[in-house]
XYZ file of C-alpha atoms in Angstrom:
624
model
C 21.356 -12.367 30.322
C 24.507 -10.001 30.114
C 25.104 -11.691 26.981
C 22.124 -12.006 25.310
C 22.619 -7.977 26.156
C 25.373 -7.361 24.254
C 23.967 -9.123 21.033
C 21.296 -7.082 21.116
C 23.809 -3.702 21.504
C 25.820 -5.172 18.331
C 23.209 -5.898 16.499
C 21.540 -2.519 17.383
C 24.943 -0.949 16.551
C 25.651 -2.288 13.002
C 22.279 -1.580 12.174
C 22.653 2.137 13.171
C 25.869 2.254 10.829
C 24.161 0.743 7.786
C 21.371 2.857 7.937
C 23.649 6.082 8.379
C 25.880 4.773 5.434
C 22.619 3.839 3.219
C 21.643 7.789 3.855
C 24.917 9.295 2.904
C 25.669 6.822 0.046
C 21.470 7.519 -1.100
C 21.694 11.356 -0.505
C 25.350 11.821 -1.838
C 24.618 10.201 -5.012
C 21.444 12.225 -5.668
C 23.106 14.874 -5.274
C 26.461 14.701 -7.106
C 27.722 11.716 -8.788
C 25.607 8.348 -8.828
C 28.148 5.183 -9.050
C 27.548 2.217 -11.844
C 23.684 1.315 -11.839
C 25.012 -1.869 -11.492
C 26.707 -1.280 -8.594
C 24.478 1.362 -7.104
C 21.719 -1.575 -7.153
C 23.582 -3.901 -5.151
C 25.108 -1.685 -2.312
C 21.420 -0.805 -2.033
C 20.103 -4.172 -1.420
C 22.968 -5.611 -0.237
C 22.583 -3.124 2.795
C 18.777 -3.385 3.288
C 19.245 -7.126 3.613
C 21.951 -6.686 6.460
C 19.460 -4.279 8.228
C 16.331 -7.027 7.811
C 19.284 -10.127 8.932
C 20.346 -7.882 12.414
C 16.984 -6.671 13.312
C 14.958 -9.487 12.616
C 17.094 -13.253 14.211
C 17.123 -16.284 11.844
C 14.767 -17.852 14.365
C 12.406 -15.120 15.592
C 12.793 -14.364 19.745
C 15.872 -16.207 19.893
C 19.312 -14.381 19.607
C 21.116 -16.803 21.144
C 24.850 -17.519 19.871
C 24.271 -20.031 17.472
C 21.281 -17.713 15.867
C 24.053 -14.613 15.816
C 26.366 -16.473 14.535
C 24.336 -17.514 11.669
C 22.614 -13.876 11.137
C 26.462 -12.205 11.323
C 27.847 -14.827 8.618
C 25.072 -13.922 6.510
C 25.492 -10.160 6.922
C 29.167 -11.093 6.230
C 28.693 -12.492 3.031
C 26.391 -10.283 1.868
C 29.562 -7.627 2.376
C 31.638 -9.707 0.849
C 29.311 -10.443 -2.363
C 29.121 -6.289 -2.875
C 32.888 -6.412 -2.773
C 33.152 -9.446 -5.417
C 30.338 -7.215 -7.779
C 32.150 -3.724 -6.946
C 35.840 -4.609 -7.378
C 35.266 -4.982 -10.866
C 31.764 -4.040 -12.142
C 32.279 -3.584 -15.779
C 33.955 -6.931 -15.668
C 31.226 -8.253 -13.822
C 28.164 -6.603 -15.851
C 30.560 -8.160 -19.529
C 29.617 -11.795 -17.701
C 26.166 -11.822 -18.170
C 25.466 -14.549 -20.550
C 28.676 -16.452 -19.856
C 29.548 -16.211 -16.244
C 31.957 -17.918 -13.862
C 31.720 -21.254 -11.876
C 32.901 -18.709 -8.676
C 29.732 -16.218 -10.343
C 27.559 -19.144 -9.386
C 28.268 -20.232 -6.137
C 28.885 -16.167 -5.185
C 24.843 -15.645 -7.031
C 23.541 -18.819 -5.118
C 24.542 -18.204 -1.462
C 23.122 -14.239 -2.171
C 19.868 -15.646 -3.558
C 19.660 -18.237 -0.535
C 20.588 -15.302 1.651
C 17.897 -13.445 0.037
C 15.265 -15.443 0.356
C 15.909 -15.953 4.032
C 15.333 -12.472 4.391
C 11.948 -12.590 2.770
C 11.171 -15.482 5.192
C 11.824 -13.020 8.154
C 9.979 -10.300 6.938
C 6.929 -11.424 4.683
C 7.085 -14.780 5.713
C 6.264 -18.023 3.469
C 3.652 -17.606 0.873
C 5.702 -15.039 -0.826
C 9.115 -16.810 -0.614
C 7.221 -20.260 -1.492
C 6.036 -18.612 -4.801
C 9.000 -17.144 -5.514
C 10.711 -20.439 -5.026
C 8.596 -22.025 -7.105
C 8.695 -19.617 -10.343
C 12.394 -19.746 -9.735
C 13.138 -23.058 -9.806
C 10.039 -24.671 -12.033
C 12.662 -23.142 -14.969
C 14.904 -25.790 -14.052
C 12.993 -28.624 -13.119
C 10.440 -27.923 -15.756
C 10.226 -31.248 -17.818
C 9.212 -33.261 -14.881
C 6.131 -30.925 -14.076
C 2.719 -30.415 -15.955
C 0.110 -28.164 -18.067
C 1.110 -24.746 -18.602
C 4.395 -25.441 -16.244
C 5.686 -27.893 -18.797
C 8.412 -27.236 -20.731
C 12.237 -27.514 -21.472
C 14.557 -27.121 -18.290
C 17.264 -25.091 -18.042
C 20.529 -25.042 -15.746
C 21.080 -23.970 -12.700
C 23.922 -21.888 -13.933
C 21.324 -19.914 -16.477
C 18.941 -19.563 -13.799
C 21.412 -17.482 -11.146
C 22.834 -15.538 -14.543
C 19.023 -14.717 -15.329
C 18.055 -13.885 -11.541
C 21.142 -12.326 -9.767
C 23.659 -11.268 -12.991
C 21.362 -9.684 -15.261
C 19.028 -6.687 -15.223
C 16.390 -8.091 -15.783
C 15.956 -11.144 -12.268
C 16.710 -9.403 -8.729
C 17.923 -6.224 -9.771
C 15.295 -5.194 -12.091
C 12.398 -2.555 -11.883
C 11.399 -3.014 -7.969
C 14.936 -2.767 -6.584
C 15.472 -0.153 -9.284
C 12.201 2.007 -8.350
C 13.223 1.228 -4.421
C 16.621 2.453 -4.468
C 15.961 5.612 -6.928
C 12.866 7.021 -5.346
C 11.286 5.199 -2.628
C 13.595 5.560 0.551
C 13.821 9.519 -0.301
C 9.622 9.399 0.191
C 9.824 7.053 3.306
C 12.869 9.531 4.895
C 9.931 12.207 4.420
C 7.286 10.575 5.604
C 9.180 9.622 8.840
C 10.832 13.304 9.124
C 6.879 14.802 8.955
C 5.525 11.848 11.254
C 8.269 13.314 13.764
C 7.323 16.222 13.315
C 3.932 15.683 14.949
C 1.344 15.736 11.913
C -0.847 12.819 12.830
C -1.731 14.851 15.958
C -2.692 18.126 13.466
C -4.866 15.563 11.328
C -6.385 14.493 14.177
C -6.941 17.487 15.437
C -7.813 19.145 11.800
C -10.182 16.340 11.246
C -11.848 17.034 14.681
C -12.439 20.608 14.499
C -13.589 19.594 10.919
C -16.083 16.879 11.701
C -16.578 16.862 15.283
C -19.868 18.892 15.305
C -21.810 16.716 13.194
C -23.374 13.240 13.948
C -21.028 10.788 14.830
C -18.399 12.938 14.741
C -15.646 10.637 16.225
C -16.085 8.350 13.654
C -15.625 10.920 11.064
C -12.842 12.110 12.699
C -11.118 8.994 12.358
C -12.469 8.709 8.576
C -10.676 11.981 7.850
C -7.542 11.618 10.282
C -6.632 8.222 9.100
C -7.115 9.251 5.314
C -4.491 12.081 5.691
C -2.490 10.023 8.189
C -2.139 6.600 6.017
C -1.407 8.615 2.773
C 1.971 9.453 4.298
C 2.232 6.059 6.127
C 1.573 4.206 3.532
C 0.666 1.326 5.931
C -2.293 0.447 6.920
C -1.327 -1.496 10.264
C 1.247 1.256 11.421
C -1.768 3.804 10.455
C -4.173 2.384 12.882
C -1.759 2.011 15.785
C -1.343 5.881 15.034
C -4.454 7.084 15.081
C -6.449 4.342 16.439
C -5.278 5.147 19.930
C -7.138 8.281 19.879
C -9.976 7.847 17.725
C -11.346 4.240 18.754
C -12.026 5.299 22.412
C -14.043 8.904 21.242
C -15.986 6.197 19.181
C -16.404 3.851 22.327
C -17.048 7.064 24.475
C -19.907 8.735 21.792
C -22.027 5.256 21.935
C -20.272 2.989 18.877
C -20.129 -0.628 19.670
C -16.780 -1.740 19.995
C -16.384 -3.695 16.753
C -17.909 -0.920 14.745
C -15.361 1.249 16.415
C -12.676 -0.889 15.063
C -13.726 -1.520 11.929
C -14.246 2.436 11.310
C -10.657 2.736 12.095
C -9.051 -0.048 9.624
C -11.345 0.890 7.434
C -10.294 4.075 7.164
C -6.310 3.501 7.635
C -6.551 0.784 5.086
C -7.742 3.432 2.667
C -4.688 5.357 3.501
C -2.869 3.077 1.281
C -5.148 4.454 -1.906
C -4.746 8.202 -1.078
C -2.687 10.379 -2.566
C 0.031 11.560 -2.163
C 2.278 9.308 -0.906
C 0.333 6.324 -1.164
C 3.242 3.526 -0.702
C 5.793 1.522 -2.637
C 3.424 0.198 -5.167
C 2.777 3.058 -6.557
C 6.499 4.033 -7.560
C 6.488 0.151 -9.182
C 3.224 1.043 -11.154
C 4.934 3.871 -12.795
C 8.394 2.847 -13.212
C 6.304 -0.789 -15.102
C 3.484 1.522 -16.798
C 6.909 4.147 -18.039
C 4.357 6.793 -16.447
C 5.674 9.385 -13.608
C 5.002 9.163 -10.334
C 2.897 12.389 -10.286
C 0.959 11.210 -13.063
C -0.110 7.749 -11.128
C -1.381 9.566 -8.189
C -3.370 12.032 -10.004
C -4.901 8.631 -11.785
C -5.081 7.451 -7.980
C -7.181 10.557 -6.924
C -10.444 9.810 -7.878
C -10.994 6.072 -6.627
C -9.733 7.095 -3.356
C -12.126 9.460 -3.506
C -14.961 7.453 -3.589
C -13.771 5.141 -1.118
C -13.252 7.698 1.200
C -16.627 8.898 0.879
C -18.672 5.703 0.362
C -17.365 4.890 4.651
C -18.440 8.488 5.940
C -21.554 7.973 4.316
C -22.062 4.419 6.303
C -20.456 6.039 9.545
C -22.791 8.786 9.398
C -25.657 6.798 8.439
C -25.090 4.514 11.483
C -24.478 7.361 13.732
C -28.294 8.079 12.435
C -29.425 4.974 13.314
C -28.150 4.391 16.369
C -28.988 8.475 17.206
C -26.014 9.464 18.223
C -24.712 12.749 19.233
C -21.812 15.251 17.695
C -18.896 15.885 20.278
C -19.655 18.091 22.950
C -18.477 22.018 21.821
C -15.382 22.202 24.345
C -14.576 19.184 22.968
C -14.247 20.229 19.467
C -10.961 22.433 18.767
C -11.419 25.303 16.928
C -10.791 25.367 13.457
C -8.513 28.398 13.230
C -6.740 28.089 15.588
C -5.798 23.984 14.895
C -4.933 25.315 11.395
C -3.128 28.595 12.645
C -1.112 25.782 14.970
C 0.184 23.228 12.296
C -1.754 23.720 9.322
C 1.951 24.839 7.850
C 2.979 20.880 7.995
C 0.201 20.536 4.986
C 2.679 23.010 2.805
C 5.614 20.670 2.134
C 2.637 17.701 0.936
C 1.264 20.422 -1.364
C 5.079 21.107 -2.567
C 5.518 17.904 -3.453
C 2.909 17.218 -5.739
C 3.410 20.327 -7.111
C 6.896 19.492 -7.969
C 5.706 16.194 -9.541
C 2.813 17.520 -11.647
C 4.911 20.344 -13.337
C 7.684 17.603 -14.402
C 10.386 17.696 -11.872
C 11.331 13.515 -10.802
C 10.346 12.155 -7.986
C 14.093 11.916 -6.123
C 13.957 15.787 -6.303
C 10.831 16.319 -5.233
C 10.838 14.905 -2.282
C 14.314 15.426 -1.648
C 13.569 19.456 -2.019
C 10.338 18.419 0.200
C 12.311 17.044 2.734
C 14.163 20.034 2.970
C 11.207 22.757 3.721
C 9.423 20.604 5.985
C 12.490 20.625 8.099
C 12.886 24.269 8.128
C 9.081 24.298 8.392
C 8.961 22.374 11.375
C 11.868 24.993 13.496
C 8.787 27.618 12.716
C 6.466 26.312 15.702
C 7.735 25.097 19.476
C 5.498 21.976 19.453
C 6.956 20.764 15.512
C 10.837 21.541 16.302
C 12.821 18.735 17.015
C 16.332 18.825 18.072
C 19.381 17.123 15.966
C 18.798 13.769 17.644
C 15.604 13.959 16.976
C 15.805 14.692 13.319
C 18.683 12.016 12.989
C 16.378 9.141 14.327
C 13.555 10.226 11.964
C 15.994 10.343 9.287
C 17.385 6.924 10.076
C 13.828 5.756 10.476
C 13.479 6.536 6.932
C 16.045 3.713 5.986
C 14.990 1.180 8.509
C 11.760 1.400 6.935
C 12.805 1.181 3.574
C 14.525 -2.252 3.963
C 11.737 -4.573 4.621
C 10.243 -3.111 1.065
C 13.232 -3.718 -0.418
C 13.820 -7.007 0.277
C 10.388 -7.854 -0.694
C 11.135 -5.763 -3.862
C 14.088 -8.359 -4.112
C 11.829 -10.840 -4.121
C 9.544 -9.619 -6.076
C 12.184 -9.718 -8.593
C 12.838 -13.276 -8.439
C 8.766 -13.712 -9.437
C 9.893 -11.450 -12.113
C 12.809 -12.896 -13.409
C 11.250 -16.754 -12.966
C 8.421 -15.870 -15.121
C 10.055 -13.929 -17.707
C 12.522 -16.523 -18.588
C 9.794 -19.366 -18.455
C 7.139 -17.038 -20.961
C 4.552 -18.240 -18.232
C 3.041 -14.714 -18.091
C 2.176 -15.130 -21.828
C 1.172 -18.724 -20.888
C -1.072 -17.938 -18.116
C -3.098 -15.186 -20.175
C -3.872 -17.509 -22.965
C -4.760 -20.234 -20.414
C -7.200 -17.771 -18.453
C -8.748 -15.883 -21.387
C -9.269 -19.891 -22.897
C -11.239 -21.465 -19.474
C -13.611 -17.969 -19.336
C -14.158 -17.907 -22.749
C -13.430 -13.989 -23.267
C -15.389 -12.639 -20.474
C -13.549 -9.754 -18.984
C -16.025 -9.839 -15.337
C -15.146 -13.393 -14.578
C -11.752 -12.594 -15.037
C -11.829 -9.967 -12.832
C -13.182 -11.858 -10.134
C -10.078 -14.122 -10.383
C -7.865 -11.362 -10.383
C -9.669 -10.138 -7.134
C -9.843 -13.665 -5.508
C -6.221 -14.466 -5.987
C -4.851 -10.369 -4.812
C -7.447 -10.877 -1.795
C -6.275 -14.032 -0.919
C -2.809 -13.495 -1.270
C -3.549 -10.046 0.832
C -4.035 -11.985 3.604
C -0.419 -12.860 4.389
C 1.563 -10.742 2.139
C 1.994 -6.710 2.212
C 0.184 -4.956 -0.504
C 3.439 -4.339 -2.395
C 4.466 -8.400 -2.635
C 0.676 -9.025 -4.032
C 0.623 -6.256 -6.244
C 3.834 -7.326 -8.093
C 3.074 -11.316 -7.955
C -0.485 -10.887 -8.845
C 0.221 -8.110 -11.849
C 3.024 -10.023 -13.222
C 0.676 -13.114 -14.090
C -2.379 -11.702 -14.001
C -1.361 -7.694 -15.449
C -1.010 -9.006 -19.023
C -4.200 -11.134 -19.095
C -6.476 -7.858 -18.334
C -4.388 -5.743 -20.878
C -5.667 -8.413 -23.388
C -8.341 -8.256 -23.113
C -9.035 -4.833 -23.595
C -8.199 -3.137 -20.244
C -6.453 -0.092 -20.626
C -3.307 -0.733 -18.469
C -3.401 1.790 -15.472
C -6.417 0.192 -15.070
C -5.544 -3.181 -14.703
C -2.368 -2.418 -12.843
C -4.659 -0.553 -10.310
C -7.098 -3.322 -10.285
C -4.509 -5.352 -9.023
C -3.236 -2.997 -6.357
C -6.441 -2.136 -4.679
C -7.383 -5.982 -4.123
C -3.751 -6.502 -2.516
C -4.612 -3.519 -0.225
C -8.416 -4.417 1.211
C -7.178 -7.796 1.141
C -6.322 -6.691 5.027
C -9.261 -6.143 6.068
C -10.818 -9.053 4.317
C -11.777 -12.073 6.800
C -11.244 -14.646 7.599
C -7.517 -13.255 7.586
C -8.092 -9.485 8.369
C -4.618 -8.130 10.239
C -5.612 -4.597 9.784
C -8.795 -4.569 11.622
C -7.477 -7.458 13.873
C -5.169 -4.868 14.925
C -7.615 -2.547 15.264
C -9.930 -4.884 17.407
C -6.977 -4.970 19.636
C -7.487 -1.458 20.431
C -11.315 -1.543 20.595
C -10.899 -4.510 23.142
C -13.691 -6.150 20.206
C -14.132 -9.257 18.828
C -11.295 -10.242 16.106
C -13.709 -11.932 14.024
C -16.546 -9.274 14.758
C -14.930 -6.253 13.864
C -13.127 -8.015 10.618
C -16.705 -8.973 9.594
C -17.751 -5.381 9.694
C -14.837 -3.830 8.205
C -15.259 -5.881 5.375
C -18.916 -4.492 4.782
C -18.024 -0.714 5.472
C -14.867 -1.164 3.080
C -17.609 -2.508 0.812
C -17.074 0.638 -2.136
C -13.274 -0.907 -2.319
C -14.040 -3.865 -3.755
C -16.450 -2.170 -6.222
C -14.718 0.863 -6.946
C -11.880 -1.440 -9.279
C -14.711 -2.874 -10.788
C -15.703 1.098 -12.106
C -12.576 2.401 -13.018
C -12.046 -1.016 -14.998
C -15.059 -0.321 -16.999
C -14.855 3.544 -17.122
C -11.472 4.290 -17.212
C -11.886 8.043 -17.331
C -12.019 7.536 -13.391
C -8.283 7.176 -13.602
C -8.291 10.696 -15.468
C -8.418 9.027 -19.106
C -10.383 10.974 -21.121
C -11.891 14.290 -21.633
C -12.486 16.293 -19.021
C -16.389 16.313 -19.853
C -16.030 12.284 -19.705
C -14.586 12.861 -16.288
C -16.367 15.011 -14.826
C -19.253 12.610 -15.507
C -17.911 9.206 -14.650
C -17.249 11.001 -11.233
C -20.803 12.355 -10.380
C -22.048 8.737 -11.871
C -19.772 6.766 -9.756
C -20.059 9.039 -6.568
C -24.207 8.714 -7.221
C -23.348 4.208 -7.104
C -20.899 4.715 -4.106
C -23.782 6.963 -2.271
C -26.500 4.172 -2.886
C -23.661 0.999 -2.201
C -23.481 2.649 1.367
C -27.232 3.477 1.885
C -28.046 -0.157 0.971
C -25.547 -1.570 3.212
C -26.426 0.764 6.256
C -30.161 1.010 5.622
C -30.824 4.346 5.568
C -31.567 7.045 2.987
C -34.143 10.115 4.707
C -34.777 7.792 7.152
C -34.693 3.739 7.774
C -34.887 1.617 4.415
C -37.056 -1.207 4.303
C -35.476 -4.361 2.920
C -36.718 -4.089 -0.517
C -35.340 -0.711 -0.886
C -32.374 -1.801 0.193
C -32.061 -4.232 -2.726
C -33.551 -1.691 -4.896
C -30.504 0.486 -3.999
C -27.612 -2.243 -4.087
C -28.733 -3.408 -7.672
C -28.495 0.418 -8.387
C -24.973 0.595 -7.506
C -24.481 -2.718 -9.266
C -26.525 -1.026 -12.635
C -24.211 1.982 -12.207
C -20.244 0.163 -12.056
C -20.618 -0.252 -16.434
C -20.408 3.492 -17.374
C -22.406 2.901 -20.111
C -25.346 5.647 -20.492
C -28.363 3.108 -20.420
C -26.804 1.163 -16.781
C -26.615 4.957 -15.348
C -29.943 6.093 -16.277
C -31.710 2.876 -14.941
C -29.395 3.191 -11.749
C -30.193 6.675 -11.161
C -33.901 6.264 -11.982
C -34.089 2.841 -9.323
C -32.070 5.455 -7.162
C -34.963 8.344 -7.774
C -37.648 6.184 -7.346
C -36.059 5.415 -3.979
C -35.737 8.533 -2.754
C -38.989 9.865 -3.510
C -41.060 6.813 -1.812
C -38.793 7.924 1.578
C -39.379 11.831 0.799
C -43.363 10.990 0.719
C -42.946 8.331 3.631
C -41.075 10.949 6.162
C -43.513 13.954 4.885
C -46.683 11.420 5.671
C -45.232 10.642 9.073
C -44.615 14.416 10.129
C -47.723 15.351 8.881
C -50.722 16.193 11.447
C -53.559 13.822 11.665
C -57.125 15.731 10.353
């Protein structure tokens, strides 16, 4: 037991000291001199993987001497292969193309090492597909259809995937190791600093009047609480604590209670501004800025956002329930008068990324004011411990997405050298003769299944590095198709029978598992047709005039209005089941932009509407 003690305290201790030296050598370099990209790349990884080896065993519960020994001779030679890269970069980078025997015994035990850390924090699928696109290169005249081909050496393959640019070290790690842990430091300084209780309580005071006010809140607080997350899971074990039991407490079954919740923290994910890693990889792939991805983000979070408070307000309706009692609402001015200063440094830092500035600075310069911001109130300081663990949060957070961002570029570098992007596309636009919906649904099937065991930054790079290129050739504009991709690898959590968002949130609604994943999936209905839209009407992603915008948005908010009054059964009052159709084929009619699908949409909308107008007026009226 003493033992098994101290492990832990090592562990815990070299872990502390490779965060700390991951800040300094992150924030140092941003702000005077950055070392050779080359090397820069690898410290960064090299570190992250060291973290992921000491705080997550070889075998998982089990830190017994053997395991340590293992996990420290790892973290070892991870040291020592920085060392072999650094003590000679230039010499190192001159290789590529013709490298060493000792180059490929040094790149195989790193790449082994590697994907041993992807095993302990996104488990199997994702390291058995990056095994496979790795190693079908070499093995590739023994396999069949579009994976035939010549085979290469093992020698090429490590050069490809750990020496050159282009394998491990190419845009994910890059994107990770420029911009990403400077955003996660942020949003771990401002979750520190107390804001999910403001949104909560924001939300609340916002909401909390109206009917079913609890859910709403949660609608509202998880939306401003998972676009600084970032995670969906994490999002609902925030805010789920307190929202889930007002649900429960106001007269929402259980699972509906749940499934409100992931619901709205999986949309958290889609909002702007922070979003999550994806979005930096989007960008840095697309050669777009950051700021200009989540202003194309803006709108289809939008909707998605809006499509679940209609169905949480339209079963609150149904089920007649009543708005929080008034001492239990907080007052408005006074929540904002208390902490609505914590929203300044998220306006700053879109600011600073629509008027040009990069994304390192602006949330560096972020960082900075919500610091000072938060030594303004009693309740936001926090003391220099305090600060430090947020800080060093920050890091510890960052390494699981950059080892999967390591992976990632393993996928990348496989299918690169193999052409079996290029392949793929040609194969898929052959077997569905042209049509762009049926390729779509692929696209979906294989994000949402992949969802299910992956994060949402693994399946949007393995997904958009087969399946990106197929869409963009057949027409899709490419912001679209990239986004495509990434909002099937978010809902894919709260898509059953593998739903780990709202199975977490079921957890805290003491629900069914398989209940509340079931109704998740139909409240989180608009994000599976929302990609479907913006696919077809791009000027959802802000491409176009602003007249084309402006329309798209009132079209698409009209579908996701009808989509949740279908689903719910309710317009002015109960639907019948043929008006329910009539309004689900509407929102169907109304995902092509085209002019004709939007007039008949609105019109079987109209039509709708007016039979429940007459229907309610009849049923008020008094009998002659």
């Amino acid at each position: 037991m003493q033992k098994s003690k101290l492990q832990s305290n090592a562990r815990a201790q070299f872990v502390l000291i490779c965060a700390l030296f991951l800040i300094m050598f992150h924030f140092t370099s941003a702000i005077w001199v950055k070392p050779n990209s080359t090397l820069f790349k690898y410290v960064h990884l090299g570190m992250m993987i060291i973290i992921v080896i000491m705080r997550r065993p070889f075998l998982k519960g089990k830190p017994d001497n053997l395991v340590c020994l293992i996990d420290f001779i790892e973290a070892a030679f991870i040291l020592f292969s920085c060392w072999y890269v650094g003590h000679d970069v230039s010499a190192f980078a001159l290789r590529a193309g013709n490298i060493s025997e000792t180059d490929v015994i040094v790149g195989t035990i790193f790449l082994l090492i590697l994907v041993d850390a992807g095993r302990r924090t996104v488990g199997w699928i994702m390291i058995g597909l990056a095994s496979f696109f790795a190693i079908q290169n070499v093995i590739s005249d023994h396999l069949f259809s579009i994976f035939k081909g010549p085979s290469i050496s093992w020698k090429l393959l490590v050069d490809c995937l750990w020496v050159r640019p282009d394998g491990v070290f190419s845009s994910p790690v890059n994107t990770i190791s420029s911009y990403v842990i400077f955003f996660m430091v942020f949003a771990a300084v401002l979750n520190a600093s107390g804001a999910g209780k403001f949104f909560i309580e924001l939300a609340q005071a916002v909401a909390g009047r109206s009917r079913g006010g609890p859910a709403k809140t949660a609608v509202i607080a998880s939306g401003c609480f998972g676009s600084i997350s970032g995670s969906p899971i994490s999002n609902v074990a925030g805010t789920g604590a307190i929202t889930i039991p007002l649900m429960k407490k106001m007269g929402y079954p259980n699972a509906f209670a749940g499934a409100v919740e992931a619901v709205a923290s999986t949309g958290g994910a889609i909002m702007p501004p922070l979003m999550g890693s994806s979005t930096f990889i989007i960008a840095a792939t697309l050669s777009m800025s950051y700021g200009e991805v989540i202003l194309c983000a803006l709108i289809p979070a939008l909707l998605y956002y809006i499509a679940v408070y209609f169905m949480v307000d339209y079963r609150a309706a149904k089920l007649n329930l009543e708005p929080l009692k008034p001492e239990e609402v907080p007052n408005l001015k006074e929540t904002w008068k208390k902490g609505g200063q914590l929203v300044f440094p998220l306006l700053l830092i879109v600011v600073l990324l629509l008027v040009g500035f990069s994304a390192q600075f602006s949330a560096m310069v972020s960082t900075l004011v919500l610091i000072g911001i938060t030594y303004t109130r009693s309740w936001t300081r926090m003391d220099g411990a305090q600060l430090m663990n947020a800080v060093i949060k920050g890091a510890l957070d960052t390494s699981k997405v950059a080892v999967v961002a390591g992976i990632a570029g393993i996928i990348i570098g496989g299918v690169s050298l193999s052409g079996l992007a290029l392949v793929f596309a040609q194969s898929i636009v052959k077997f569905n003769g042209g049509q762009l919906w049926l390729t779509l649904i692929l696209v979906a099937i294989a994000a949402l299944v992949l969802g299910m065991g992956m994060t949402s930054a693994a399946v949007y790079i393995t997904v958009a590095t087969l399946m990106a290129p197929t869409l963009t050739k057949m027409g899709v504009v490419p912001i679209a198709a990239h986004m495509f991709v990434f909002y099937y690898g978010v809902i894919g959590t709260i898509t059953p029978p593998v739903a780990m968002t709202a199975y977490t949130a079921a957890g805290l609604a003491d629900a069914s598992p398989s209940k509340t994943g079931w109704i998740a999936f139909r409240l989180g209905a608009a994000g599976y047709i929302v990609p479907f839209m913006f696919v077809y009407g791009p000027s959802l992603l802000i491409q176009g005039s602003p007249v084309e915008i402006i329309i798209s948005f009132i079209t698409a908010l009209i579908g996701v209005w009808a989509l949740a009054s279908a689903l719910e059964g309710w317009v002015l009052s109960k639907a019948s089941v043929v008006e329910r159709l009539l309004l689900g084929a509407a929102a169907l009619l109304m995902i092509d932009t085209g002019t004709v699908t939007d007039f008949a949409g609105v019109a079987v909308i109209a039509l709708v509407v007016a039979f429940q107008w007459f229907k309610k007026k009849r049923a008020v009226s008094p009998t002659v």
